[in-house]
PDB file of N, CA and C in Angstrom:
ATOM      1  N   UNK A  65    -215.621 -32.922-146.690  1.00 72.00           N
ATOM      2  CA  UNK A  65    -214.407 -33.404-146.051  1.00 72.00           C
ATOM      3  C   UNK A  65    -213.459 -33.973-147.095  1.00 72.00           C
ATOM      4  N   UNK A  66    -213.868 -34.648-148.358  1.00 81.00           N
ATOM      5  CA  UNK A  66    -212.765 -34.991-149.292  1.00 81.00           C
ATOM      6  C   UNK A  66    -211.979 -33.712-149.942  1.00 81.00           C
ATOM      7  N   UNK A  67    -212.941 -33.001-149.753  1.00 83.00           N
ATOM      8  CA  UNK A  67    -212.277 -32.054-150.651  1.00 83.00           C
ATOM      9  C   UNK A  67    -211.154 -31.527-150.101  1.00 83.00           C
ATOM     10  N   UNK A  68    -211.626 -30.914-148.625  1.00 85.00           N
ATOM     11  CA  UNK A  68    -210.463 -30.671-147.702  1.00 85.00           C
ATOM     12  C   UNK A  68    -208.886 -31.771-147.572  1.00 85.00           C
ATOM     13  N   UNK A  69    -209.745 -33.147-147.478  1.00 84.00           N
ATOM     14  CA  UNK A  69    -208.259 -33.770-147.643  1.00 84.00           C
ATOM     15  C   UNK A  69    -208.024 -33.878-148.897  1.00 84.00           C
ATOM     16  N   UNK A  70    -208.576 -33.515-150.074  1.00 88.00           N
ATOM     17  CA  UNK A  70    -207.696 -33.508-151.501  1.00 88.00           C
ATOM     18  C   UNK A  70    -206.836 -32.307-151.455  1.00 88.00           C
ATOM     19  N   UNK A  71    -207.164 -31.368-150.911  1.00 86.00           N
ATOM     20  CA  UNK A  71    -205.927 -29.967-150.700  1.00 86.00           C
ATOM     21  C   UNK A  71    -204.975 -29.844-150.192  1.00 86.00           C
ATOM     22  N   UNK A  72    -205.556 -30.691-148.911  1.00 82.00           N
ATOM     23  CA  UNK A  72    -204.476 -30.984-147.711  1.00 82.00           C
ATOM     24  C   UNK A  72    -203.229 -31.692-148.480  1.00 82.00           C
ATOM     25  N   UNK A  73    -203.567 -32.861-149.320  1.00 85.00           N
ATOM     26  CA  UNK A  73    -202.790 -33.317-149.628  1.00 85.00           C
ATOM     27  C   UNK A  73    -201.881 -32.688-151.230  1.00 85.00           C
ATOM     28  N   UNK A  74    -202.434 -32.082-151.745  1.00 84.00           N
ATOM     29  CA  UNK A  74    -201.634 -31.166-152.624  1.00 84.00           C
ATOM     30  C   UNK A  74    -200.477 -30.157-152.265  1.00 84.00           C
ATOM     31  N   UNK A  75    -200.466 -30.170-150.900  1.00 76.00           N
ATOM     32  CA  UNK A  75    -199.341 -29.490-150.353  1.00 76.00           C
ATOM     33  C   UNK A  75    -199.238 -27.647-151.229  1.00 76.00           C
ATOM     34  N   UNK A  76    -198.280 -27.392-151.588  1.00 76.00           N
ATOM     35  CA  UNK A  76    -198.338 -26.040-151.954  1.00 76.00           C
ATOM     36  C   UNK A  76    -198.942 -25.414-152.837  1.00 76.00           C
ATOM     37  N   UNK A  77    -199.275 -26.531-153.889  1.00 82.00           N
ATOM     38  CA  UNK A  77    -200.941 -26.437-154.609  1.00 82.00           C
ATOM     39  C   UNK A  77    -201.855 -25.467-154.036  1.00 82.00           C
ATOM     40  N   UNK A  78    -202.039 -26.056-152.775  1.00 83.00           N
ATOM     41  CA  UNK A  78    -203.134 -25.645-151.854  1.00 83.00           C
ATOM     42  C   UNK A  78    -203.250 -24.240-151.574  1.00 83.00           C
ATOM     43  N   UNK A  79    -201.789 -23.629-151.124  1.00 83.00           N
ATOM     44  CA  UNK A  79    -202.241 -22.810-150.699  1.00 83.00           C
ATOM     45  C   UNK A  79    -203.163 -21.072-150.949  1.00 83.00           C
ATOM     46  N   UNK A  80    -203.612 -21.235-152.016  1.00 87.00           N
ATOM     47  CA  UNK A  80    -204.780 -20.619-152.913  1.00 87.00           C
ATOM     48  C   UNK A  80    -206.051 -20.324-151.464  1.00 87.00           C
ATOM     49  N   UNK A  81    -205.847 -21.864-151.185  1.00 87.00           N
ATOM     50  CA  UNK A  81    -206.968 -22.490-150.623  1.00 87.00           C
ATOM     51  C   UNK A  81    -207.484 -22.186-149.313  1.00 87.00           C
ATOM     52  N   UNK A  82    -206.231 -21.796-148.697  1.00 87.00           N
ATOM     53  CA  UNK A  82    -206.237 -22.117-147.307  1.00 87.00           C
ATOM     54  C   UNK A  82    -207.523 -20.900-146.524  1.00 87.00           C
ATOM     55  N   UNK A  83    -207.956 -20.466-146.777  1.00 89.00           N
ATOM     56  CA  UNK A  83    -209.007 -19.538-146.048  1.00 89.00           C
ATOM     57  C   UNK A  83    -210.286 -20.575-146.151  1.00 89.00           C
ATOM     58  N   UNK A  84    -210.220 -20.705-147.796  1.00 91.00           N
ATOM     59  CA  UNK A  84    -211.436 -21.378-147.879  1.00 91.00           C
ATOM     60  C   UNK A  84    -211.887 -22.562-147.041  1.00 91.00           C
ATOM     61  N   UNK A  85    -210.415 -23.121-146.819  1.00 90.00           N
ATOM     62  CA  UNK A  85    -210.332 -24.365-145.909  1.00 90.00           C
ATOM     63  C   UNK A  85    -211.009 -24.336-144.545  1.00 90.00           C
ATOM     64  N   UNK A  86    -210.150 -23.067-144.168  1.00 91.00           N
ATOM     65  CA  UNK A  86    -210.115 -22.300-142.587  1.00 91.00           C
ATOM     66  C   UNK A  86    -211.694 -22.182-142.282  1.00 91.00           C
ATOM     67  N   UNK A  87    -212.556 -21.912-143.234  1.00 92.00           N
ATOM     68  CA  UNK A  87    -214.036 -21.246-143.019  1.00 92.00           C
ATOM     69  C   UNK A  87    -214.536 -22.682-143.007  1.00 92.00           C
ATOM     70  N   UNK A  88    -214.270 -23.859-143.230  1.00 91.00           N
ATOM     71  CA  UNK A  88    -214.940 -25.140-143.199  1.00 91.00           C
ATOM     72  C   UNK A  88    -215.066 -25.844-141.658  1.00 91.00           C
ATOM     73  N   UNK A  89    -213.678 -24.622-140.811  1.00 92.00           N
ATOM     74  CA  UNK A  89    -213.742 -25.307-139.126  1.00 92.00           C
ATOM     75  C   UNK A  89    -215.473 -24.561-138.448  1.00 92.00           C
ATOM     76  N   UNK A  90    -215.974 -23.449-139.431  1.00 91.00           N
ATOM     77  CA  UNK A  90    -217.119 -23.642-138.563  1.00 91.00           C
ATOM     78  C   UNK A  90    -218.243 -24.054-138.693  1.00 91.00           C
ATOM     79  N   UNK A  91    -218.345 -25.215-139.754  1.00 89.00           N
ATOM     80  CA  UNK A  91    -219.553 -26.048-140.081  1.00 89.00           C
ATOM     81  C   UNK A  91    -219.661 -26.494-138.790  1.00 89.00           C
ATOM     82  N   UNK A  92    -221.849 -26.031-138.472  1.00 91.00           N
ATOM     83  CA  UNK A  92    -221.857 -26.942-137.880  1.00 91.00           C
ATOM     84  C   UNK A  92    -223.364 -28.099-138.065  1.00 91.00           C
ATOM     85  N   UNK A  93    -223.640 -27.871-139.716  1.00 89.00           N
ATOM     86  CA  UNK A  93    -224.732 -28.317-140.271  1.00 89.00           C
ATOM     87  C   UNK A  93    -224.385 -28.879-141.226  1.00 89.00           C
ATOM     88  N   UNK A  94    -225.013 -30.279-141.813  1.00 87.00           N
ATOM     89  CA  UNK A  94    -224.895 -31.250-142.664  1.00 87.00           C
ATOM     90  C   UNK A  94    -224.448 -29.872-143.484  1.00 87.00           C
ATOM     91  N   UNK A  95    -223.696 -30.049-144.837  1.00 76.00           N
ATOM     92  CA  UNK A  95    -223.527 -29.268-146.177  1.00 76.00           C
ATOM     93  C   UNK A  95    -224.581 -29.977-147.144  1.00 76.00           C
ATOM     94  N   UNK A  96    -224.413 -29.514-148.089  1.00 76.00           N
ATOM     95  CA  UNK A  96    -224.982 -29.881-149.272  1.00 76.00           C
ATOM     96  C   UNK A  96    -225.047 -31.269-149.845  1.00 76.00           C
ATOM     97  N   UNK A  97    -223.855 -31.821-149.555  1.00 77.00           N
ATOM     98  CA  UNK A  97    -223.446 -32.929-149.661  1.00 77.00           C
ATOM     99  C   UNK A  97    -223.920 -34.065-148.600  1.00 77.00           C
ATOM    100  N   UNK A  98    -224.639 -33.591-147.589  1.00 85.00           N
ATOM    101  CA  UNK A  98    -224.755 -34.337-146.908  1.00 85.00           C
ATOM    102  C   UNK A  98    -223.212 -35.190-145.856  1.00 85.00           C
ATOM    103  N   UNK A  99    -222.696 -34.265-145.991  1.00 87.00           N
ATOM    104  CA  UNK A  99    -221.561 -34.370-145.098  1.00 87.00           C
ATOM    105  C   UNK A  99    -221.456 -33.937-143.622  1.00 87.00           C
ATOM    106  N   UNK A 100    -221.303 -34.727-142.649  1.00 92.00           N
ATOM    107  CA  UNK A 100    -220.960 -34.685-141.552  1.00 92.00           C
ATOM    108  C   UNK A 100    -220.153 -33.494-141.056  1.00 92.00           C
ATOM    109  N   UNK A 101    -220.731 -32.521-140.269  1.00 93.00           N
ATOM    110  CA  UNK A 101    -219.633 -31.585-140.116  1.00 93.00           C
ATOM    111  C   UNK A 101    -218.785 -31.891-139.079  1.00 93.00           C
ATOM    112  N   UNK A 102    -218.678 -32.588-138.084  1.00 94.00           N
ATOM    113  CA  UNK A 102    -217.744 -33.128-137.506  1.00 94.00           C
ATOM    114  C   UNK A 102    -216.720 -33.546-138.537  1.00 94.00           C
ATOM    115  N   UNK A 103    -217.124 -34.613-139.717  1.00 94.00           N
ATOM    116  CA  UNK A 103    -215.767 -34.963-140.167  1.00 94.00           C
ATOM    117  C   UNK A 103    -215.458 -33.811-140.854  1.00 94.00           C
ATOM    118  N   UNK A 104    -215.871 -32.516-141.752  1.00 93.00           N
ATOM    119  CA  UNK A 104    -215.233 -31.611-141.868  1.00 93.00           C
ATOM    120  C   UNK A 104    -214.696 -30.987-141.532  1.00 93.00           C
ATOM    121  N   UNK A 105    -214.692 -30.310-140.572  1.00 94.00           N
ATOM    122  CA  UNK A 105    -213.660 -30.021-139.448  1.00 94.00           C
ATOM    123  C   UNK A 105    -212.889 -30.498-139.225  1.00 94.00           C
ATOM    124  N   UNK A 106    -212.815 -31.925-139.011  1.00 95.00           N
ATOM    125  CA  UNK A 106    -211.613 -32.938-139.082  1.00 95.00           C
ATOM    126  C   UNK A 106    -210.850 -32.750-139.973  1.00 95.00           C
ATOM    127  N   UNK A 107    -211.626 -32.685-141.306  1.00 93.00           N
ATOM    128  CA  UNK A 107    -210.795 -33.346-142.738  1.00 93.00           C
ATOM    129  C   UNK A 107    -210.145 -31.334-142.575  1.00 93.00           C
ATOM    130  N   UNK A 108    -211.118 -30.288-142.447  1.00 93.00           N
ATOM    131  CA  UNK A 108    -209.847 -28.765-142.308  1.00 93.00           C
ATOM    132  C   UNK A 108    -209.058 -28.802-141.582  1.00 93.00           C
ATOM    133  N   UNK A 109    -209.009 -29.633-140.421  1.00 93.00           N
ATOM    134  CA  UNK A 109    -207.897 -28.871-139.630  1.00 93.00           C
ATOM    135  C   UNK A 109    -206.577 -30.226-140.158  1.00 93.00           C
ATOM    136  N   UNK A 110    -206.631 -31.172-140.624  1.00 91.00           N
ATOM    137  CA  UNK A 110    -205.513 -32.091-141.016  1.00 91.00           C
ATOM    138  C   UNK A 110    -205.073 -31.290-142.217  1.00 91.00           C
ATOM    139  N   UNK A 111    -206.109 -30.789-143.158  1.00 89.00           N
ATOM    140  CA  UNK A 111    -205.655 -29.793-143.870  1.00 89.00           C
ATOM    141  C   UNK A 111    -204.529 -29.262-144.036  1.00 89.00           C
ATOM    142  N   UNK A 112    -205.234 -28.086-142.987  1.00 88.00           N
ATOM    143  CA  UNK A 112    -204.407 -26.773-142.881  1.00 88.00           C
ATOM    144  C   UNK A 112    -202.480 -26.871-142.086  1.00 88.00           C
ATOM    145  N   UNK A 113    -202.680 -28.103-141.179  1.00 84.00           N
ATOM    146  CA  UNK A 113    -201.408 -28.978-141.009  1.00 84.00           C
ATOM    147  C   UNK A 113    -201.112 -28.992-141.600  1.00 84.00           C
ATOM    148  N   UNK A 114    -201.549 -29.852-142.690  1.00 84.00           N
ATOM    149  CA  UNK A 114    -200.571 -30.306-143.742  1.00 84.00           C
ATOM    150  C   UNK A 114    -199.722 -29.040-144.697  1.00 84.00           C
ATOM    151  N   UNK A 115    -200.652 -28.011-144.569  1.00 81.00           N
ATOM    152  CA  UNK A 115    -200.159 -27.208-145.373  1.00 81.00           C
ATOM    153  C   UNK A 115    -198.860 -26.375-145.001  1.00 81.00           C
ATOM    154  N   UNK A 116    -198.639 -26.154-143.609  1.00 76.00           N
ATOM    155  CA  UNK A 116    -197.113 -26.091-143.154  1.00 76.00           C
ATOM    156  C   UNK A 116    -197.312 -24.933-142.105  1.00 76.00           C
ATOM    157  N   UNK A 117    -196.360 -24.411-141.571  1.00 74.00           N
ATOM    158  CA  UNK A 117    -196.347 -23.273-140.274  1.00 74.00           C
ATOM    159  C   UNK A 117    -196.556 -21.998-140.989  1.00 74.00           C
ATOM    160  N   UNK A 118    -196.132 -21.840-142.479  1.00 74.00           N
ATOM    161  CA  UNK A 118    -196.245 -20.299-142.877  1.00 74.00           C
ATOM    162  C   UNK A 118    -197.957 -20.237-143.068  1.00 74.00           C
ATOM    163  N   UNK A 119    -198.706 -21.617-143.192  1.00 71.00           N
ATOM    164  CA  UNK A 119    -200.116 -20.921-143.681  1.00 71.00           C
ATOM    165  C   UNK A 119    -200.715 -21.260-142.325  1.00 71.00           C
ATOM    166  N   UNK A 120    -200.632 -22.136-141.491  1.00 68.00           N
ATOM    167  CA  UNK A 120    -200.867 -22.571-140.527  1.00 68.00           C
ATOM    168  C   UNK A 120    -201.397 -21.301-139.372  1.00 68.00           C
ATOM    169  N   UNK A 121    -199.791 -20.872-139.603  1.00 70.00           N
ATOM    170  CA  UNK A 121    -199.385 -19.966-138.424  1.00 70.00           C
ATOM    171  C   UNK A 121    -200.199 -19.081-137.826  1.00 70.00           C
ATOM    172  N   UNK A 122    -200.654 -18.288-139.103  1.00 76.00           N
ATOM    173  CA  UNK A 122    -202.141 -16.844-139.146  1.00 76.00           C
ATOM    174  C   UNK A 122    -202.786 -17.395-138.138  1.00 76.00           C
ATOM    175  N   UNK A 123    -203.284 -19.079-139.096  1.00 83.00           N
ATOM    176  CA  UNK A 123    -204.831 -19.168-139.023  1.00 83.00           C
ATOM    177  C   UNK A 123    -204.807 -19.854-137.250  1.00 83.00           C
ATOM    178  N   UNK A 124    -203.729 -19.903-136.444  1.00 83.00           N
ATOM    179  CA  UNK A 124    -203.425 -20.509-135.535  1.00 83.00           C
ATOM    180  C   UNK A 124    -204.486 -20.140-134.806  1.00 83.00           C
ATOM    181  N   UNK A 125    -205.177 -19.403-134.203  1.00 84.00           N
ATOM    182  CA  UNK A 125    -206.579 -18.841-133.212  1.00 84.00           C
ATOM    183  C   UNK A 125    -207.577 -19.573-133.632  1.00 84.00           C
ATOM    184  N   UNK A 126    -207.542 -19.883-135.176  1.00 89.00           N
ATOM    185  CA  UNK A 126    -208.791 -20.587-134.977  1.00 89.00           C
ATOM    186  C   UNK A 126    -208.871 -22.077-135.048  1.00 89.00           C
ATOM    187  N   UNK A 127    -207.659 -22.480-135.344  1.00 88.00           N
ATOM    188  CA  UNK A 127    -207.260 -23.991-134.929  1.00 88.00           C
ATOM    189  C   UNK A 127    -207.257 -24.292-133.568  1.00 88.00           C
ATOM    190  N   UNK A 128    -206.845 -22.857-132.826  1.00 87.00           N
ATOM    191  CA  UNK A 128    -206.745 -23.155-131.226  1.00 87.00           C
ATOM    192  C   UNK A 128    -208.420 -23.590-130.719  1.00 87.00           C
ATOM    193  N   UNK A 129    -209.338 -22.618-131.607  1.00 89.00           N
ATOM    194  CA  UNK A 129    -210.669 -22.566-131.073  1.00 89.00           C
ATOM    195  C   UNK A 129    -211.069 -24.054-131.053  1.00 89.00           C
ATOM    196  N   UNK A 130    -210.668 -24.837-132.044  1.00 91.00           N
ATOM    197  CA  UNK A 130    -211.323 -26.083-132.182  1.00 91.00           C
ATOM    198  C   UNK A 130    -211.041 -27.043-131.074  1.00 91.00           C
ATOM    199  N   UNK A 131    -210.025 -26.575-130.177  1.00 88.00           N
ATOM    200  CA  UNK A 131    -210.162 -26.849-128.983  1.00 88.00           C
ATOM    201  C   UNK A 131    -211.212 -27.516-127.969  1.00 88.00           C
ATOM    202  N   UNK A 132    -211.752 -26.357-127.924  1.00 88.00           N
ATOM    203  CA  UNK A 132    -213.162 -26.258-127.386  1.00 88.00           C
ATOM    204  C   UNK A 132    -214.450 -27.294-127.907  1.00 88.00           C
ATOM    205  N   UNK A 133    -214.134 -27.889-129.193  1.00 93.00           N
ATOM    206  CA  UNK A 133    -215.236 -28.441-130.177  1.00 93.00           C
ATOM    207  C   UNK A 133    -216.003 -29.351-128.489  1.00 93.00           C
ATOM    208  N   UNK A 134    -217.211 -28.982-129.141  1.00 92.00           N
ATOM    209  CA  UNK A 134    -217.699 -30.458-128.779  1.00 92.00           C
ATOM    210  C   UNK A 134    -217.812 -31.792-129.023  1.00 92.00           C
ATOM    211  N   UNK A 135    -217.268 -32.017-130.012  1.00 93.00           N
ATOM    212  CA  UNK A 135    -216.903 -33.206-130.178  1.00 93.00           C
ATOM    213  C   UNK A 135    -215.410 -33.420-130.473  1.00 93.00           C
ATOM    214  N   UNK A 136    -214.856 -34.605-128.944  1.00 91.00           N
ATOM    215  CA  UNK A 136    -213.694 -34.880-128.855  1.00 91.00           C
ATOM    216  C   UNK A 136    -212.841 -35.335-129.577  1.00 91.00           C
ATOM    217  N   UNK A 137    -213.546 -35.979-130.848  1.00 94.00           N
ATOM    218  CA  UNK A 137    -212.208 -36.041-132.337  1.00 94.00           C
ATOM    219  C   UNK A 137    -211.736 -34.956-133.180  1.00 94.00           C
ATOM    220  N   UNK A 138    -212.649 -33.915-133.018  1.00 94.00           N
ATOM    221  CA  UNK A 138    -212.105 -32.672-133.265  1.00 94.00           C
ATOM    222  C   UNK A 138    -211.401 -31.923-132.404  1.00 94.00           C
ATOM    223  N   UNK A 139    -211.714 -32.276-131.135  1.00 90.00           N
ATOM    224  CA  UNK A 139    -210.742 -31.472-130.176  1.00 90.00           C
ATOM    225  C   UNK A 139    -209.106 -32.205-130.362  1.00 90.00           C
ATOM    226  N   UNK A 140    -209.387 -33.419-130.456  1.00 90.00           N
ATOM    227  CA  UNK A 140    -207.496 -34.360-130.790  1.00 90.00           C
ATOM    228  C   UNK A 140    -207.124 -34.199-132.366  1.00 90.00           C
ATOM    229  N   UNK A 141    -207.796 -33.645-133.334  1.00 92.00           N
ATOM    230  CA  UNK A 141    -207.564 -33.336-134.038  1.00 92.00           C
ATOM    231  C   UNK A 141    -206.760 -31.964-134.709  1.00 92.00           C
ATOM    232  N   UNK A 142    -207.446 -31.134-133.618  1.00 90.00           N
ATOM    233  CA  UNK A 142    -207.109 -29.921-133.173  1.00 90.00           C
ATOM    234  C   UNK A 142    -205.659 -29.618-132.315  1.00 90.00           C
ATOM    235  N   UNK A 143    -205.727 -30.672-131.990  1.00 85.00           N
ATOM    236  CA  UNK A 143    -204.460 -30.520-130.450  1.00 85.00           C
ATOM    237  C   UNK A 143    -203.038 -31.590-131.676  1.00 85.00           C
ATOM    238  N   UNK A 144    -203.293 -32.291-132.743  1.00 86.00           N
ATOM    239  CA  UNK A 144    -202.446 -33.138-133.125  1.00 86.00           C
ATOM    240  C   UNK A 144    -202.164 -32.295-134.443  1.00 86.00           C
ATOM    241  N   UNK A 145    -203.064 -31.087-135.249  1.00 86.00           N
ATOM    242  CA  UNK A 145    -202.354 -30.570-136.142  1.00 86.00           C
ATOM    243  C   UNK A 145    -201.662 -29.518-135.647  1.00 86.00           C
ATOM    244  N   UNK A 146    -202.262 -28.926-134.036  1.00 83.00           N
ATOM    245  CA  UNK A 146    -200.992 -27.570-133.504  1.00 83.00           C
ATOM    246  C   UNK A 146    -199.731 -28.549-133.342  1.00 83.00           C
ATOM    247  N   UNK A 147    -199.578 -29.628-132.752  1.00 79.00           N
ATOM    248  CA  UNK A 147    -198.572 -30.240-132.750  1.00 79.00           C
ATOM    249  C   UNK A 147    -197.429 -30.654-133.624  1.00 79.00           C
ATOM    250  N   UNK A 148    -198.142 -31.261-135.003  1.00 74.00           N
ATOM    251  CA  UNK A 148    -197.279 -31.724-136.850  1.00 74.00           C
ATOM    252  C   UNK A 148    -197.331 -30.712-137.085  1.00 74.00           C
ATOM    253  N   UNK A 149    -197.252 -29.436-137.445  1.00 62.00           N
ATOM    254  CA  UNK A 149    -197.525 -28.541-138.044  1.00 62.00           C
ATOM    255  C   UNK A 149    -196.166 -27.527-138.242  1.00 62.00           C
ATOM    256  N   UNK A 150    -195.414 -27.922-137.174  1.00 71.00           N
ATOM    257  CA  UNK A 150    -194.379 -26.901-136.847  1.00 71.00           C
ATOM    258  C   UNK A 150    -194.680 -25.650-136.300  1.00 71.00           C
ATOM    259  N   UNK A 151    -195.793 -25.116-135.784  1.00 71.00           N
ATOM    260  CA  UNK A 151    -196.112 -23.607-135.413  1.00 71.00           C
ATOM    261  C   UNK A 151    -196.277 -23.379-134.183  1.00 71.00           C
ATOM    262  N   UNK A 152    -194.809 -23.727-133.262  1.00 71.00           N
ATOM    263  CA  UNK A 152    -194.753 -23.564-132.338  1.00 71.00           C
ATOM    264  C   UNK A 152    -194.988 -22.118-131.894  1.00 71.00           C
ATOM    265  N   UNK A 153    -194.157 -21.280-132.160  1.00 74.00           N
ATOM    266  CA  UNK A 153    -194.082 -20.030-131.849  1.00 74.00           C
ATOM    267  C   UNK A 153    -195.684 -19.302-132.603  1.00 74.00           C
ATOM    268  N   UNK A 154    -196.481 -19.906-133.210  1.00 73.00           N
ATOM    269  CA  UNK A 154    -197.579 -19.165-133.639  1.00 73.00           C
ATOM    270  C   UNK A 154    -198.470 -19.508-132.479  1.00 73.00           C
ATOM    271  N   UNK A 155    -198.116 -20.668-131.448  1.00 75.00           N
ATOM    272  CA  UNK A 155    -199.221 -21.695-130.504  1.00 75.00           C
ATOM    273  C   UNK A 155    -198.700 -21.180-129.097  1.00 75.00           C
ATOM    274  N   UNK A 156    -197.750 -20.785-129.270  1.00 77.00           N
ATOM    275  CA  UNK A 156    -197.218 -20.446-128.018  1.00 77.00           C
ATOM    276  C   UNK A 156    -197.965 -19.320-126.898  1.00 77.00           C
ATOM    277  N   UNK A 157    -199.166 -18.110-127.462  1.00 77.00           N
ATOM    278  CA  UNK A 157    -199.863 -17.573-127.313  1.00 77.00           C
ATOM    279  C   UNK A 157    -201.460 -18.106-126.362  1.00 77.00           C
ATOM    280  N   UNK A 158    -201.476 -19.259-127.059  1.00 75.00           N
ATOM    281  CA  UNK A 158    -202.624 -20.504-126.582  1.00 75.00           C
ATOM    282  C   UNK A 158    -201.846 -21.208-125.519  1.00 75.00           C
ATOM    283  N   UNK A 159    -200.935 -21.167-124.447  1.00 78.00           N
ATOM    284  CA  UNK A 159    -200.391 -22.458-124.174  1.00 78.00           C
ATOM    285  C   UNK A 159    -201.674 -22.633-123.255  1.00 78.00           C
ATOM    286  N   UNK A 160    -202.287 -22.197-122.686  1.00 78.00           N
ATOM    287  CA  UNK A 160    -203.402 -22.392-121.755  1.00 78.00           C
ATOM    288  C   UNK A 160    -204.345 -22.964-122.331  1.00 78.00           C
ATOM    289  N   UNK A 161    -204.741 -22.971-123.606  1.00 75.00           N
ATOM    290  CA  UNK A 161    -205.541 -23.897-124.068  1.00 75.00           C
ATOM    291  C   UNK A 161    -205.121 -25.038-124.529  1.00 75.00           C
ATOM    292  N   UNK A 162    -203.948 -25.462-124.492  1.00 73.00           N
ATOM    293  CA  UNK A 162    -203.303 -26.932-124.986  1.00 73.00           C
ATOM    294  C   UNK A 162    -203.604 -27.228-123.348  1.00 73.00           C
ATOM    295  N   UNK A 163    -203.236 -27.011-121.986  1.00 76.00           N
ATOM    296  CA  UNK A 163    -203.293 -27.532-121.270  1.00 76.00           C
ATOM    297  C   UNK A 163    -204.829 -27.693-120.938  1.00 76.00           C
ATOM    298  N   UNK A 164    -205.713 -27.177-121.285  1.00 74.00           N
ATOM    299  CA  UNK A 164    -206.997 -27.615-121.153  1.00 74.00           C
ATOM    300  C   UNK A 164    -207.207 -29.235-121.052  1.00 74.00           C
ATOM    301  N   UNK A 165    -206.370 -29.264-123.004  1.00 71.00           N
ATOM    302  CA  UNK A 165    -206.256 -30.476-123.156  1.00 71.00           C
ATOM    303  C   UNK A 165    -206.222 -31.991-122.371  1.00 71.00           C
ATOM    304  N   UNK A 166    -204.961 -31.275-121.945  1.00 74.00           N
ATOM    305  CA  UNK A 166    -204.875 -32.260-120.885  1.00 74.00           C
ATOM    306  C   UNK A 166    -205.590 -33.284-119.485  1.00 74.00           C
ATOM    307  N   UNK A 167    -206.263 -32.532-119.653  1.00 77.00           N
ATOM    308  CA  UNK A 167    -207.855 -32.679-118.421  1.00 77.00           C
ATOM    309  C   UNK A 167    -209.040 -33.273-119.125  1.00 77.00           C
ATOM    310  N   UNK A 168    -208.744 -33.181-120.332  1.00 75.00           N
ATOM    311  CA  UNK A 168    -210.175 -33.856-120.996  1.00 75.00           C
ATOM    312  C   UNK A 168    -210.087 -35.618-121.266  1.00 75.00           C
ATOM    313  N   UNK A 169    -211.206 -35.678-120.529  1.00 77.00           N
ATOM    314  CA  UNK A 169    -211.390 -36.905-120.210  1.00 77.00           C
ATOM    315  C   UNK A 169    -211.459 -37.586-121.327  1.00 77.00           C
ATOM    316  N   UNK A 170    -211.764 -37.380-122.501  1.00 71.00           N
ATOM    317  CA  UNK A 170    -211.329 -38.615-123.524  1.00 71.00           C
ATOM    318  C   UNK A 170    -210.175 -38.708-124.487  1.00 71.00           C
ATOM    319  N   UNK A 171    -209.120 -38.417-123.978  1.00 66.00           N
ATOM    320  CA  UNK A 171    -207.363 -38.758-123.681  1.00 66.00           C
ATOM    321  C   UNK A 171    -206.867 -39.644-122.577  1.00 66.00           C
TER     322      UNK A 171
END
């Protein structure tokens, strides 16, 4: 997860990165590091936000997927970088899964 937010925050640096990032939303086993994959997922998808609507945009399906996470800080995590991100028109495809959102009980 640091690593992800050290990219995130390099801004156009990053974008080399951004797949590698993208493949970190489907940890769902400690890493190597002994890192939490919940917070990895977290720390990719603030990421890939950060990185803007042109890299965002692609990877938009599978930011949408994180939706679904089972665990609800990844799901608001998920729902708050389609939001900063600017990629409206890439999200606009999902609107049925933002309204999911809305129904989930820990909002």
């Amino acid at each position: 997860s640091t690593i992800c937010r050290a990219l995130g925050n390099m801004g156009e640096a990053a974008l080399p990165y951004a797949m590698d990032i993208a493949e970190k939303l489907s940890l769902e086993d400690f890493d190597d590091y002994g890192q939490d994959p919940m917070e990895v997922r977290m720390a990719a998808l603030e990421a890939l936000g950060s990185l803007g609507p042109e890299v965002a945009g692609p990877l938009a399906l599978a930011i949408v997927q994180k939706l679904k996470d089972p665990y609800y800080q990844v799901r608001q995590t998920a729902c708050e970088t389609l939001g900063q991100s600017g990629m409206a028109e890439a999200v606009r495809p999902y609107l049925d899964d933002l309204e999911v959102c809305l129904k989930d009980e820990h909002w």
